[in-house]
PDB file of C-alpha atoms in Angstrom:
ATOM      1  CA  UNK A   1       1.716  -1.045  11.107  1.00  0.00           C
ATOM      2  CA  UNK A   2       1.208  -4.418   9.092  1.00  0.00           C
ATOM      3  CA  UNK A   3       1.045  -4.497   5.600  1.00  0.00           C
ATOM      4  CA  UNK A   4      -2.558  -5.183   3.826  1.00  0.00           C
ATOM      5  CA  UNK A   5      -0.990  -5.240   0.233  1.00  0.00           C
ATOM      6  CA  UNK A   6       2.462  -5.362  -1.077  1.00  0.00           C
ATOM      7  CA  UNK A   7       3.395  -4.897  -4.712  1.00  0.00           C
ATOM      8  CA  UNK A   8       6.871  -5.209  -5.802  1.00  0.00           C
ATOM      9  CA  UNK A   9       8.165  -4.469  -9.121  1.00  0.00           C
ATOM     10  CA  UNK A  10       4.933  -5.284 -10.455  1.00  0.00           C
ATOM     11  CA  UNK A  11       4.381  -4.791 -14.389  1.00  0.00           C
ATOM     12  CA  UNK A  12       1.298  -5.436 -16.719  1.00  0.00           C
ATOM     13  CA  UNK A  13       1.857  -5.895 -20.396  1.00  0.00           C
ATOM     14  CA  UNK A  14      -1.207  -6.418 -22.657  1.00  0.00           C
ATOM     15  CA  UNK A  15      -0.375  -8.178 -25.887  1.00  0.00           C
ATOM     16  CA  UNK A  16      -0.915  -6.198 -29.166  1.00  0.00           C
ATOM     17  CA  UNK A  17      -0.727  -5.209 -31.721  1.00  0.00           C
ATOM     18  CA  UNK A  18       0.320  -2.727 -30.523  1.00  0.00           C
ATOM     19  CA  UNK A  19       1.797  -3.969 -26.936  1.00  0.00           C
ATOM     20  CA  UNK A  20       0.839  -1.785 -24.163  1.00  0.00           C
ATOM     21  CA  UNK A  21       2.754  -1.486 -20.917  1.00  0.00           C
ATOM     22  CA  UNK A  22       0.070  -0.586 -18.588  1.00  0.00           C
ATOM     23  CA  UNK A  23       2.094  -0.663 -15.501  1.00  0.00           C
ATOM     24  CA  UNK A  24       5.820  -0.783 -15.334  1.00  0.00           C
ATOM     25  CA  UNK A  25       7.794  -2.283 -12.224  1.00  0.00           C
ATOM     26  CA  UNK A  26       5.352  -0.750  -9.677  1.00  0.00           C
ATOM     27  CA  UNK A  27       6.235  -0.927  -5.947  1.00  0.00           C
ATOM     28  CA  UNK A  28       3.588   0.131  -3.160  1.00  0.00           C
ATOM     29  CA  UNK A  29       2.835  -1.046   0.242  1.00  0.00           C
ATOM     30  CA  UNK A  30      -0.569  -0.051   1.930  1.00  0.00           C
ATOM     31  CA  UNK A  31      -0.659  -0.643   5.608  1.00  0.00           C
ATOM     32  CA  UNK A  32      -3.446  -1.080   7.945  1.00  0.00           C
ATOM     33  CA  UNK A  33      -5.162   2.040   8.530  1.00  0.00           C
ATOM     34  CA  UNK A  34      -3.801   3.792   5.310  1.00  0.00           C
ATOM     35  CA  UNK A  35      -5.604   6.186   3.302  1.00  0.00           C
ATOM     36  CA  UNK A  36      -3.934   6.223   0.170  1.00  0.00           C
ATOM     37  CA  UNK A  37      -4.986   8.079  -2.875  1.00  0.00           C
ATOM     38  CA  UNK A  38      -3.817   7.327  -6.466  1.00  0.00           C
ATOM     39  CA  UNK A  39      -3.867  10.265  -8.677  1.00  0.00           C
ATOM     40  CA  UNK A  40      -3.361  10.632 -12.605  1.00  0.00           C
ATOM     41  CA  UNK A  41      -4.886  11.403 -16.076  1.00  0.00           C
ATOM     42  CA  UNK A  42      -7.156   9.120 -17.916  1.00  0.00           C
ATOM     43  CA  UNK A  43      -5.180   6.169 -19.317  1.00  0.00           C
ATOM     44  CA  UNK A  44      -2.286   6.443 -16.847  1.00  0.00           C
ATOM     45  CA  UNK A  45      -2.772   3.144 -15.516  1.00  0.00           C
ATOM     46  CA  UNK A  46      -5.077   3.836 -12.369  1.00  0.00           C
ATOM     47  CA  UNK A  47      -7.703   1.284 -13.229  1.00  0.00           C
ATOM     48  CA  UNK A  48      -5.175  -1.518 -14.274  1.00  0.00           C
ATOM     49  CA  UNK A  49      -3.651  -1.046 -10.868  1.00  0.00           C
ATOM     50  CA  UNK A  50      -6.992  -1.263  -8.797  1.00  0.00           C
ATOM     51  CA  UNK A  51      -7.717  -4.428 -10.966  1.00  0.00           C
ATOM     52  CA  UNK A  52      -4.496  -6.268  -9.976  1.00  0.00           C
ATOM     53  CA  UNK A  53      -4.515  -5.236  -6.281  1.00  0.00           C
ATOM     54  CA  UNK A  54      -8.247  -6.370  -6.256  1.00  0.00           C
ATOM     55  CA  UNK A  55      -7.374  -9.769  -7.992  1.00  0.00           C
ATOM     56  CA  UNK A  56      -9.507  -9.025 -11.028  1.00  0.00           C
ATOM     57  CA  UNK A  57      -6.466  -9.288 -13.241  1.00  0.00           C
ATOM     58  CA  UNK A  58      -2.950 -10.799 -13.134  1.00  0.00           C
ATOM     59  CA  UNK A  59       0.633  -9.084 -13.456  1.00  0.00           C
ATOM     60  CA  UNK A  60       2.914  -9.929 -16.172  1.00  0.00           C
ATOM     61  CA  UNK A  61       5.664  -9.953 -13.839  1.00  0.00           C
ATOM     62  CA  UNK A  62       6.582  -8.878 -10.280  1.00  0.00           C
ATOM     63  CA  UNK A  63       5.202  -9.894  -6.733  1.00  0.00           C
ATOM     64  CA  UNK A  64       1.824  -9.268  -5.245  1.00  0.00           C
ATOM     65  CA  UNK A  65       0.869 -10.266  -1.660  1.00  0.00           C
ATOM     66  CA  UNK A  66      -2.530  -9.728   0.213  1.00  0.00           C
ATOM     67  CA  UNK A  67      -2.256  -9.760   4.099  1.00  0.00           C
ATOM     68  CA  UNK A  68       1.058 -11.594   3.868  1.00  0.00           C
ATOM     69  CA  UNK A  69      -0.067 -14.280   1.277  1.00  0.00           C
ATOM     70  CA  UNK A  70       1.519 -14.528  -2.134  1.00  0.00           C
ATOM     71  CA  UNK A  71      -1.441 -14.600  -4.433  1.00  0.00           C
ATOM     72  CA  UNK A  72       0.185 -14.479  -7.660  1.00  0.00           C
ATOM     73  CA  UNK A  73      -0.340 -18.484  -8.065  1.00  0.00           C
ATOM     74  CA  UNK A  74      -3.857 -18.440  -6.954  1.00  0.00           C
ATOM     75  CA  UNK A  75      -6.100 -20.316  -8.574  1.00  0.00           C
ATOM     76  CA  UNK A  76      -9.534 -18.511  -9.962  1.00  0.00           C
ATOM     77  CA  UNK A  77     -11.378 -19.871  -6.843  1.00  0.00           C
ATOM     78  CA  UNK A  78      -8.655 -18.793  -4.379  1.00  0.00           C
ATOM     79  CA  UNK A  79      -8.847 -15.381  -6.162  1.00  0.00           C
ATOM     80  CA  UNK A  80     -12.679 -15.208  -5.531  1.00  0.00           C
ATOM     81  CA  UNK A  81     -12.472 -16.459  -2.111  1.00  0.00           C
ATOM     82  CA  UNK A  82      -9.758 -13.748  -1.461  1.00  0.00           C
ATOM     83  CA  UNK A  83     -11.719 -10.934  -2.964  1.00  0.00           C
ATOM     84  CA  UNK A  84     -14.889 -12.077  -0.879  1.00  0.00           C
ATOM     85  CA  UNK A  85     -12.790 -12.320   2.256  1.00  0.00           C
ATOM     86  CA  UNK A  86     -10.387  -9.126   2.204  1.00  0.00           C
ATOM     87  CA  UNK A  87     -11.713  -6.677  -0.608  1.00  0.00           C
ATOM     88  CA  UNK A  88     -14.479  -4.563  -0.856  1.00  0.00           C
ATOM     89  CA  UNK A  89     -14.977  -2.554  -4.133  1.00  0.00           C
ATOM     90  CA  UNK A  90     -16.749   0.736  -4.789  1.00  0.00           C
ATOM     91  CA  UNK A  91     -16.881   1.949  -8.234  1.00  0.00           C
ATOM     92  CA  UNK A  92     -17.859   5.078 -10.016  1.00  0.00           C
ATOM     93  CA  UNK A  93     -21.225   3.587 -11.384  1.00  0.00           C
ATOM     94  CA  UNK A  94     -23.000   2.166  -8.477  1.00  0.00           C
ATOM     95  CA  UNK A  95     -23.551  -1.333  -9.954  1.00  0.00           C
ATOM     96  CA  UNK A  96     -26.708  -1.869  -8.004  1.00  0.00           C
ATOM     97  CA  UNK A  97     -29.319  -4.614  -9.098  1.00  0.00           C
ATOM     98  CA  UNK A  98     -32.297  -2.466 -10.012  1.00  0.00           C
ATOM     99  CA  UNK A  99     -34.864  -5.418  -9.242  1.00  0.00           C
ATOM    100  CA  UNK A 100     -33.250  -5.750  -5.522  1.00  0.00           C
ATOM    101  CA  UNK A 101     -33.829  -3.833  -2.458  1.00  0.00           C
ATOM    102  CA  UNK A 102     -31.099  -2.037  -0.871  1.00  0.00           C
ATOM    103  CA  UNK A 103     -30.692  -4.652   1.783  1.00  0.00           C
ATOM    104  CA  UNK A 104     -30.736  -7.467  -1.039  1.00  0.00           C
ATOM    105  CA  UNK A 105     -27.817  -5.654  -2.925  1.00  0.00           C
ATOM    106  CA  UNK A 106     -25.735  -5.286   0.269  1.00  0.00           C
ATOM    107  CA  UNK A 107     -26.269  -8.951   0.999  1.00  0.00           C
ATOM    108  CA  UNK A 108     -24.674  -9.832  -2.529  1.00  0.00           C
ATOM    109  CA  UNK A 109     -21.307  -9.092  -0.651  1.00  0.00           C
ATOM    110  CA  UNK A 110     -21.844 -12.139   1.534  1.00  0.00           C
ATOM    111  CA  UNK A 111     -21.830 -14.947  -1.111  1.00  0.00           C
ATOM    112  CA  UNK A 112     -18.444 -16.543  -0.097  1.00  0.00           C
ATOM    113  CA  UNK A 113     -18.688 -16.290   3.689  1.00  0.00           C
ATOM    114  CA  UNK A 114     -21.068 -19.196   4.466  1.00  0.00           C
ATOM    115  CA  UNK A 115     -23.240 -17.028   6.656  1.00  0.00           C
ATOM    116  CA  UNK A 116     -26.994 -17.905   7.005  1.00  0.00           C
ATOM    117  CA  UNK A 117     -29.571 -15.678   5.273  1.00  0.00           C
ATOM    118  CA  UNK A 118     -30.556 -14.373   8.428  1.00  0.00           C
ATOM    119  CA  UNK A 119     -26.969 -13.538   9.432  1.00  0.00           C
ATOM    120  CA  UNK A 120     -26.216 -11.959   6.188  1.00  0.00           C
ATOM    121  CA  UNK A 121     -29.282  -9.603   6.191  1.00  0.00           C
ATOM    122  CA  UNK A 122     -28.339  -8.644   9.755  1.00  0.00           C
ATOM    123  CA  UNK A 123     -24.854  -7.601   8.618  1.00  0.00           C
ATOM    124  CA  UNK A 124     -26.331  -5.936   5.619  1.00  0.00           C
ATOM    125  CA  UNK A 125     -28.616  -3.901   7.834  1.00  0.00           C
ATOM    126  CA  UNK A 126     -25.759  -2.818   9.963  1.00  0.00           C
ATOM    127  CA  UNK A 127     -23.693  -1.841   7.089  1.00  0.00           C
ATOM    128  CA  UNK A 128     -26.661   0.435   5.680  1.00  0.00           C
ATOM    129  CA  UNK A 129     -26.888   1.997   9.181  1.00  0.00           C
ATOM    130  CA  UNK A 130     -23.303   2.854   9.388  1.00  0.00           C
ATOM    131  CA  UNK A 131     -23.383   4.669   6.080  1.00  0.00           C
ATOM    132  CA  UNK A 132     -26.588   6.799   7.209  1.00  0.00           C
ATOM    133  CA  UNK A 133     -29.085   4.790   5.486  1.00  0.00           C
ATOM    134  CA  UNK A 134     -31.081   3.082   8.408  1.00  0.00           C
ATOM    135  CA  UNK A 135     -34.721   2.570   7.603  1.00  0.00           C
ATOM    136  CA  UNK A 136     -33.975   2.523   3.844  1.00  0.00           C
ATOM    137  CA  UNK A 137     -33.487  -1.518   3.823  1.00  0.00           C
ATOM    138  CA  UNK A 138     -36.843  -2.112   1.821  1.00  0.00           C
ATOM    139  CA  UNK A 139     -36.146   0.922  -0.881  1.00  0.00           C
ATOM    140  CA  UNK A 140     -35.544   0.136  -4.440  1.00  0.00           C
ATOM    141  CA  UNK A 141     -32.492   1.857  -5.826  1.00  0.00           C
ATOM    142  CA  UNK A 142     -34.640   3.944  -8.246  1.00  0.00           C
ATOM    143  CA  UNK A 143     -36.174   5.344  -5.049  1.00  0.00           C
ATOM    144  CA  UNK A 144     -32.774   6.897  -3.792  1.00  0.00           C
ATOM    145  CA  UNK A 145     -30.779   9.773  -4.993  1.00  0.00           C
ATOM    146  CA  UNK A 146     -27.334   9.188  -6.513  1.00  0.00           C
ATOM    147  CA  UNK A 147     -25.539   9.956  -3.286  1.00  0.00           C
ATOM    148  CA  UNK A 148     -27.815   7.381  -1.560  1.00  0.00           C
ATOM    149  CA  UNK A 149     -27.023   4.777  -4.012  1.00  0.00           C
ATOM    150  CA  UNK A 150     -23.447   5.327  -3.839  1.00  0.00           C
ATOM    151  CA  UNK A 151     -23.826   4.907  -0.020  1.00  0.00           C
ATOM    152  CA  UNK A 152     -25.574   1.509  -0.637  1.00  0.00           C
ATOM    153  CA  UNK A 153     -22.628   0.691  -2.782  1.00  0.00           C
ATOM    154  CA  UNK A 154     -20.261   1.422  -0.077  1.00  0.00           C
ATOM    155  CA  UNK A 155     -22.370  -0.555   2.395  1.00  0.00           C
ATOM    156  CA  UNK A 156     -22.133  -3.435   0.245  1.00  0.00           C
ATOM    157  CA  UNK A 157     -18.366  -3.016   0.151  1.00  0.00           C
ATOM    158  CA  UNK A 158     -18.309  -2.755   3.986  1.00  0.00           C
ATOM    159  CA  UNK A 159     -20.635  -5.589   4.866  1.00  0.00           C
ATOM    160  CA  UNK A 160     -18.139  -8.283   4.596  1.00  0.00           C
ATOM    161  CA  UNK A 161     -15.746  -6.445   6.936  1.00  0.00           C
ATOM    162  CA  UNK A 162     -12.978  -6.239   4.170  1.00  0.00           C
ATOM    163  CA  UNK A 163      -9.201  -5.698   4.870  1.00  0.00           C
ATOM    164  CA  UNK A 164      -9.071  -2.763   2.598  1.00  0.00           C
ATOM    165  CA  UNK A 165     -11.597  -0.683   0.489  1.00  0.00           C
ATOM    166  CA  UNK A 166     -10.787  -0.158  -3.192  1.00  0.00           C
ATOM    167  CA  UNK A 167     -12.578   2.811  -4.729  1.00  0.00           C
ATOM    168  CA  UNK A 168     -12.424   3.510  -8.357  1.00  0.00           C
ATOM    169  CA  UNK A 169     -13.489   7.357  -8.938  1.00  0.00           C
ATOM    170  CA  UNK A 170     -16.230   7.023  -6.606  1.00  0.00           C
ATOM    171  CA  UNK A 171     -17.739  10.492  -6.762  1.00  0.00           C
ATOM    172  CA  UNK A 172     -17.269  10.748 -10.521  1.00  0.00           C
ATOM    173  CA  UNK A 173     -20.941  10.448 -11.035  1.00  0.00           C
ATOM    174  CA  UNK A 174     -21.918  12.826  -8.347  1.00  0.00           C
ATOM    175  CA  UNK A 175     -22.506  16.629  -8.371  1.00  0.00           C
ATOM    176  CA  UNK A 176     -19.906  18.428  -6.281  1.00  0.00           C
ATOM    177  CA  UNK A 177     -22.179  18.857  -3.033  1.00  0.00           C
ATOM    178  CA  UNK A 178     -22.932  15.124  -2.783  1.00  0.00           C
ATOM    179  CA  UNK A 179     -19.285  14.293  -3.762  1.00  0.00           C
ATOM    180  CA  UNK A 180     -18.168  16.201  -0.675  1.00  0.00           C
ATOM    181  CA  UNK A 181     -20.469  14.277   1.478  1.00  0.00           C
ATOM    182  CA  UNK A 182     -19.359  10.843   0.333  1.00  0.00           C
ATOM    183  CA  UNK A 183     -15.827  11.953   0.575  1.00  0.00           C
ATOM    184  CA  UNK A 184     -16.650  12.917   4.050  1.00  0.00           C
ATOM    185  CA  UNK A 185     -17.773   9.373   4.642  1.00  0.00           C
ATOM    186  CA  UNK A 186     -14.769   7.924   3.570  1.00  0.00           C
ATOM    187  CA  UNK A 187     -12.882  10.315   6.066  1.00  0.00           C
ATOM    188  CA  UNK A 188     -15.087   9.008   8.868  1.00  0.00           C
ATOM    189  CA  UNK A 189     -14.518   5.449   7.619  1.00  0.00           C
ATOM    190  CA  UNK A 190     -10.648   5.807   7.832  1.00  0.00           C
ATOM    191  CA  UNK A 191     -10.706   7.561  11.078  1.00  0.00           C
ATOM    192  CA  UNK A 192     -12.458   4.537  12.454  1.00  0.00           C
ATOM    193  CA  UNK A 193      -9.684   2.116  11.139  1.00  0.00           C
ATOM    194  CA  UNK A 194     -10.722   1.397   7.535  1.00  0.00           C
ATOM    195  CA  UNK A 195      -7.960   0.790   5.068  1.00  0.00           C
ATOM    196  CA  UNK A 196      -8.738   2.819   2.000  1.00  0.00           C
ATOM    197  CA  UNK A 197      -6.921   2.799  -1.357  1.00  0.00           C
ATOM    198  CA  UNK A 198      -8.834   5.693  -3.387  1.00  0.00           C
ATOM    199  CA  UNK A 199      -8.173   6.157  -7.119  1.00  0.00           C
ATOM    200  CA  UNK A 200      -9.178   9.731  -8.501  1.00  0.00           C
ATOM    201  CA  UNK A 201      -8.201  12.455 -11.270  1.00  0.00           C
ATOM    202  CA  UNK A 202      -9.283  15.084  -8.642  1.00  0.00           C
ATOM    203  CA  UNK A 203      -6.341  16.429  -6.959  1.00  0.00           C
ATOM    204  CA  UNK A 204      -8.570  17.928  -4.359  1.00  0.00           C
ATOM    205  CA  UNK A 205     -10.075  14.530  -3.451  1.00  0.00           C
ATOM    206  CA  UNK A 206      -6.473  12.970  -3.522  1.00  0.00           C
ATOM    207  CA  UNK A 207      -5.403  15.486  -0.800  1.00  0.00           C
ATOM    208  CA  UNK A 208      -8.013  13.681   1.550  1.00  0.00           C
ATOM    209  CA  UNK A 209      -5.539  10.656   2.101  1.00  0.00           C
ATOM    210  CA  UNK A 210      -2.630  10.495   4.388  1.00  0.00           C
ATOM    211  CA  UNK A 211      -0.677   9.344   1.502  1.00  0.00           C
ATOM    212  CA  UNK A 212      -0.890  10.215  -2.280  1.00  0.00           C
ATOM    213  CA  UNK A 213       0.705   8.215  -5.123  1.00  0.00           C
ATOM    214  CA  UNK A 214       1.130   9.760  -8.699  1.00  0.00           C
ATOM    215  CA  UNK A 215       0.823   7.391 -11.678  1.00  0.00           C
ATOM    216  CA  UNK A 216       1.827   8.490 -15.032  1.00  0.00           C
ATOM    217  CA  UNK A 217       2.448   6.217 -18.338  1.00  0.00           C
ATOM    218  CA  UNK A 218       1.985   3.400 -16.007  1.00  0.00           C
ATOM    219  CA  UNK A 219       4.938   4.301 -13.445  1.00  0.00           C
ATOM    220  CA  UNK A 220       4.061   5.038  -9.576  1.00  0.00           C
ATOM    221  CA  UNK A 221       5.590   7.884  -7.669  1.00  0.00           C
ATOM    222  CA  UNK A 222       4.801   8.746  -3.951  1.00  0.00           C
ATOM    223  CA  UNK A 223       4.490  12.195  -3.385  1.00  0.00           C
ATOM    224  CA  UNK A 224       5.553  14.072  -0.184  1.00  0.00           C
ATOM    225  CA  UNK A 225       2.889  15.810   1.889  1.00  0.00           C
ATOM    226  CA  UNK A 226       2.398  19.284   0.633  1.00  0.00           C
ATOM    227  CA  UNK A 227       3.842  20.855   4.071  1.00  0.00           C
ATOM    228  CA  UNK A 228       6.683  18.779   3.461  1.00  0.00           C
ATOM    229  CA  UNK A 229       7.256  19.341  -0.198  1.00  0.00           C
ATOM    230  CA  UNK A 230       6.836  22.993   0.039  1.00  0.00           C
ATOM    231  CA  UNK A 231       9.993  23.316   2.530  1.00  0.00           C
TER     232      UNK A 231
END
């Protein structure tokens, strides 16, 4: 399997006072087809890790490669293009534009591709169909349930055919029944070949992945599968 994301001794120090070492020499490789879950308490560094992998922040030290490319020295334009080409984001808050239809919200992911509006709409429609929202293209977000709105957000992340989905507590605003359906959708996406990194504080959700990484006080530790750790 080829690496999608490679972190080597990544640290992130936020200047104070007081100084905060949000991540400390973290090393992690995410391969094509992986489903990696990152579990840890609030304030442990989970969101900082996601922001670094998603090129929304830069490390203080260490190395970061995306699809084999060293992205540490990328300019802001290069980072934006890399995000548009390789990374799909799914957040706890759905971050949909209330005055745009579902298909228009999904089309926003296509800003850096250079596709025509017609092609962008076709891809967005296909992405909505892939998450079970075919026929909802012209609905407004306010006309959808919370679970359906999160599906629109997932479709937006998928529309550009990213190399990796980065999911930050994607079920945090959903009831347990709806959350289970969304987690089932991630299971199916991974089974179809999607590479996923999912951040959660929920240990049951973390067990959905094929690999689990624990983060505490900015340090990463990869956990053995439960069946192996119990031996």
